[in-house]
Amino acid sequence: MASSNETDRGPASGDATGRVLVVDDEPTVSEVVAECLERAGSTVQRAAAGTSATCPR
């Protein structure tokens, strides 16, 4: 459920930083996506399935 709290909305428009949860059952795919996001300045957490995914805080 989305929060209306300003700090929970993520980065401002045009800002490449933020927190991202990458969920994919293919380790290679999630690794590549996570690496690209980290290079852009995001903090990344990975999960292999939706049932094990938790939103980074």
C-alpha positions as YAML, in Angstrom:
chain: A
units: angstrom
residues:
- id: 1
  name: MET
  ca: [0.00, 0.00, 0.00]
- id: 2
  name: ALA
  ca: [1.43, 3.37, -0.99]
- id: 3
  name: SER
  ca: [2.02, 6.01, 1.62]
- id: 4
  name: SER
  ca: [1.28, 9.68, 1.09]
- id: 5
  name: ASN
  ca: [4.29, 10.58, 3.24]
- id: 6
  name: GLU
  ca: [6.68, 12.75, 1.20]
- id: 7
  name: THR
  ca: [9.74, 10.72, 2.27]
- id: 8
  name: ASP
  ca: [8.15, 7.48, 1.01]
- id: 9
  name: ARG
  ca: [7.62, 8.77, -2.53]
- id: 10
  name: GLY
  ca: [11.22, 8.31, -3.63]
- id: 11
  name: PRO
  ca: [13.43, 10.73, -5.47]
- id: 12
  name: ALA
  ca: [12.27, 14.00, -6.98]
- id: 13
  name: SER
  ca: [11.74, 14.18, -10.72]
- id: 14
  name: GLY
  ca: [15.10, 14.05, -12.51]
- id: 15
  name: ASP
  ca: [16.92, 12.72, -9.44]
- id: 16
  name: ALA
  ca: [18.69, 9.42, -10.14]
- id: 17
  name: THR
  ca: [18.96, 8.37, -6.50]
- id: 18
  name: GLY
  ca: [16.48, 6.45, -4.42]
- id: 19
  name: ARG
  ca: [15.70, 2.99, -3.09]
- id: 20
  name: VAL
  ca: [14.69, 0.23, -5.48]
- id: 21
  name: LEU
  ca: [13.51, -3.32, -4.94]
- id: 22
  name: VAL
  ca: [14.37, -5.62, -7.87]
- id: 23
  name: VAL
  ca: [12.34, -8.85, -7.94]
- id: 24
  name: ASP
  ca: [13.19, -11.49, -10.53]
- id: 25
  name: ASP
  ca: [13.66, -15.25, -10.39]
- id: 26
  name: GLU
  ca: [16.58, -15.07, -12.84]
- id: 27
  name: PRO
  ca: [19.73, -14.19, -10.86]
- id: 28
  name: THR
  ca: [21.53, -12.87, -13.94]
- id: 29
  name: VAL
  ca: [18.67, -10.51, -14.81]
- id: 30
  name: SER
  ca: [18.36, -9.13, -11.29]
- id: 31
  name: GLU
  ca: [22.13, -8.73, -11.03]
- id: 32
  name: VAL
  ca: [22.36, -6.72, -14.27]
- id: 33
  name: VAL
  ca: [19.38, -4.53, -13.39]
- id: 34
  name: ALA
  ca: [20.65, -3.96, -9.85]
- id: 35
  name: GLU
  ca: [24.11, -3.04, -11.11]
- id: 36
  name: CYS
  ca: [22.70, -0.48, -13.55]
- id: 37
  name: LEU
  ca: [20.54, 1.08, -10.85]
- id: 38
  name: GLU
  ca: [23.44, 1.18, -8.37]
- id: 39
  name: ARG
  ca: [25.64, 2.92, -10.95]
- id: 40
  name: ALA
  ca: [22.89, 5.52, -11.30]
- id: 41
  name: GLY
  ca: [23.07, 6.13, -7.56]
- id: 42
  name: SER
  ca: [20.17, 4.04, -6.26]
- id: 43
  name: THR
  ca: [20.26, 1.80, -3.24]
- id: 44
  name: VAL
  ca: [19.13, -1.63, -4.46]
- id: 45
  name: GLN
  ca: [17.73, -4.65, -2.66]
- id: 46
  name: ARG
  ca: [17.08, -7.86, -4.60]
- id: 47
  name: ALA
  ca: [14.62, -10.71, -4.10]
- id: 48
  name: ALA
  ca: [14.09, -13.87, -6.13]
- id: 49
  name: ALA
  ca: [10.31, -13.99, -5.68]
- id: 50
  name: GLY
  ca: [7.46, -11.72, -4.71]
- id: 51
  name: THR
  ca: [6.79, -13.78, -1.60]
- id: 52
  name: SER
  ca: [10.31, -13.07, -0.29]
- id: 53
  name: ALA
  ca: [10.39, -9.42, -1.33]
- id: 54
  name: THR
  ca: [10.42, -6.74, 1.32]
- id: 55
  name: CYS
  ca: [10.46, -3.05, 0.60]
- id: 56
  name: PRO
  ca: [13.77, -1.39, 1.54]
- id: 57
  name: ARG
  ca: [13.49, 1.30, 4.21]
...
